Structure formats: structure tokens, C-alpha cells
Amino acid sequence: MSVTPAPDHPAPDRPPGSRLARWTSALNGVLPVVSAALALGLIVGLLMVSASFGNSTGTLASSAEGTSSSAGGGGGAALPGKGKKVTLEFEEGDMYIKPNKVTVPAGADVTVNVVNKGSQAHTLSLLGKTSNQLQPGKSETQHWGVLTESTQAWCVIPGHKEAGMLVEITVTGGESGTAASGTTAAAGGDKAAGDSANAKIDPAAKPAAGWKPHDPTAPANDGKDVHEVTFTVTEKEIEVAPGVKQTRWTYNGSAPGPTLRGNVGDTFRIKLVNKGSMGHSIDFHASKVAPNVEMRTIKPGETLVYEFKAQFAGIFTYHCGSDPMIYHMGNGMHGAVIVDPPKLDKVDKELVLVQSELYLGPQGKPGDMAKMLAGDYDAVVFNGYHNQYVHAPIKVKPGDRVRVWVDDGGPNENIAFHVVGTIFDTVWKDGAYRVRKDNDEKGGAQVLDLQPTQGGFVEFTLPDAGTYPFLGHKMKNMATGGLGVFQVG
């Protein structure tokens, strides 16, 4: 008998409001943030897909007719595949399965051969029934048994199905007819159920007693030439807004991860230990190294030593680079490294603010990757928690000179960092000063504008007692949690 694959569809490229008075009132309790309309973006492609994917085709092979009585069922003798044995061949990679559509006759007894040609572990699981993880370069045979109606199979490792590792299996000639209607209805039902189950942020809620904010104080430069640190990857439940918890994928238990600091010429030696349930990695934007060597994905239980020499000054993002990258970053796997410019001036108070977005999944679960791909965020936050520096304002003494390092961890949104009630007399961005204190031009700046994974710092003073809001001056981002307050005096 002949069994023909449906045409492959190549995956997309994977490239990887009174102003001061209103904001000041936040100190009396909780900021009355109104809901802003969320932007729906186009679904972006994912990084690191096999270059050959679009040009390759899968192979389906059929064996001789079988005589197993178990091949009946569903449609009885009317099933065109009754008594037939069919073997399907699949190839998995990062992030694809090919072919991604197949057709088999109803009643056929199906066996599957699958090979993993990707760089990390995958599964191929019928209807999401968990199968063993298939390591890179390995192959296995699965017996799916008799199929009488259309169905799906996918990789069950978090985010992989949403990234494109899904096979549509159309069963023809059965009582249910072609699979399109049944498959579509099932997928739609899953999506609707998932959306309704996602956690929601109450902007009027307050943190529970005993809650502590993420300390925004910048780490001191210890003056050492070599900085050795261990980053342990764990997947843990963390509160991201009052009463809202998500499973965050973390470096050393926090999202964002720890901030590192040193000088130009210093060596950073990071031991990455994966104690998570899936493959993870790390990519330091401050480094010049071979990505396939030091940024490679490591399996649970493995370790990797990532070493680089800091050659340029600035604040640089680090993040997990494992596929799907947007899912690992969107679940909290990012942080910052500060490499001090030479002759950096002393200041009275030095802070680090990392902006990122929250794409909420169900309570206690990882974020919603479909929303990440669409840019449909639930909140924009500083240092991982909704409006945390409204709930716990950052205290500054009158007249203190303040430096704020800002890193846009993304994965999608930009920032125009602004402090209400002052002007930045010093601005550093992308390796150079844009404005210097006491410059001949008498220039100042009102915002520090950054795209995802860009960074810089600003310096300013707050001379008078009072409350000074800081925010990303993209108003819908401020309204969804990207706001804090400096409390002076």
C-alpha cells in the first residue's frame, strides 16, 4: 500500500495622568493603575532552526499488509487501513519535526521511527502522552497502534510544541472523516481553556505581610582581576505580583539573575550548573567567545565553565540561549553584567534596574509562550515584580548624586527611562557618554532610550524632599507595572 506525506510547510525564520500628583499618590497605598490596551504583535520567528529544514522532506514507509485482528475497531471492516501495518519516519531538530503533516488510512496499525538531529533533547509524544527524552543523535521506535481518527503528536518539553514541534496526523476513511475538523476543534478548545486559566494581576492588590522587594542596590566593584561565580539553574515558583505566582526559570533562584561587576580587562569565570528539568544554557553579551562551545545547552545534572575576558565597558545582558530562546528569557532567564568605564566618577547611591515583561500562564505554572510570541504581555516590570518600587519606594537623601544602571532584559519591549522632577546631567549608552556633567553645551537628557538587551546608565540629583516617580515613558508599559518611586527626605 502507498502512504503519502502531506506537503511540508517550512517553519518561519528563527533568528535566533495631573502628572506628578497622580504618580505621587502611589505612596499612600497602591497605585491606581488602569488597564491599558495590550498590543498584539506579529508572531516572531525563533532562533537556531536547522538551515536545511525548509528544503528537506520526511519519508513515510509502509510495510506489507498485516493480519493482526487488533487492526479493526472504530469502523469495522469499512476501515480502509484495517489489517495494514504502517511505519512513519520522523526527524526532529531545533525547533522542528518533519514531516509536520502526515496522512494514514483509518484502522492502520502505526509504528514510528524518529531520529533526533537537534542539539538538545526532544520527545515525540502522541496526544502529549509523555515519552522518554530522546538525546541528540539518538533514534528510537515507537508503536502508536491502531489510529481511527485524526490526532496530533508533539514534543512535550516546555515551549517546544509552541515553537513548532507539532505533527498533524490526518486519518482518512474513518467514521470521523478527515481530521481537520476534529484536530482544529481540539486545538481551539485547548487554547481557550489555557487562556481562561491564566493568572491575572490585580493592580489594586498589595503584597502580603513580610514581602520584601528585590534590592536594587548595584554590587560593589571588588577590584579583583578574576571573578569566579557559580550560577545554578533551578525552576521554582516565585511571586511576580501580589498574590500571583509563576514557575520561573532562574539563575541562582532569582529572576532576573544576579548582577556581576568588574573592570575592562578582568576575567569572568562562571560555572553553570543545571539543576532544572530540561536543557539550559547562558549567553553573556559582554563576551567574545565561540557560541557553540561556551553557550551550548547542557542537560539536567551537567555543568559547564564559561570564561571570558571583558574587553569593553558598559552594562551587558546575559540570558539563556536554549531553544526556544524567547520562552527561556520570558520565564526569567536573564540578568546583567556591569563592566565599569575607566575613571568612573563616585556617586552617593548606585542602583540597577532591569526591565522585563511578564506573560502570565496559569497560577504556579510557567509563562504563556503564545503571548510571548505575540508580544501580548500582562505587565512590564522592574527587577521582576509588578510595581514593586511603588509598594516599597527607593529611599534617597536630599542632594545625593544617584547613578542608575538600566538594562532592558526584554524579551520584546523597549524603554525610555525617565525620572519625573529631574534632568539627567550624565548619560552613558552603548560604550560612550552621550551627555557629561558640566559640559560646555549645558546639555541634559530627559530619557535613556534602550531596545531589548541594550543597557546604559544615567546620573542625576534630587535636591528637594518629596517623591519622584521613575518609569518607562511608554505609557502603556508604565500603566501595566513599569513604575517606581524615589522617596527623598
XYZ file of C-alpha atoms in Angstrom, residues 74 88 109 115 147 205 293 460:
8
model
C -13.956 2.093 15.026
C 6.259 6.524 9.726
C -1.544 -0.125 12.921
C 15.703 10.415 14.954
C -5.442 5.005 14.556
C -3.676 44.445 45.371
C 31.390 25.970 22.792
C 21.180 62.977 38.485
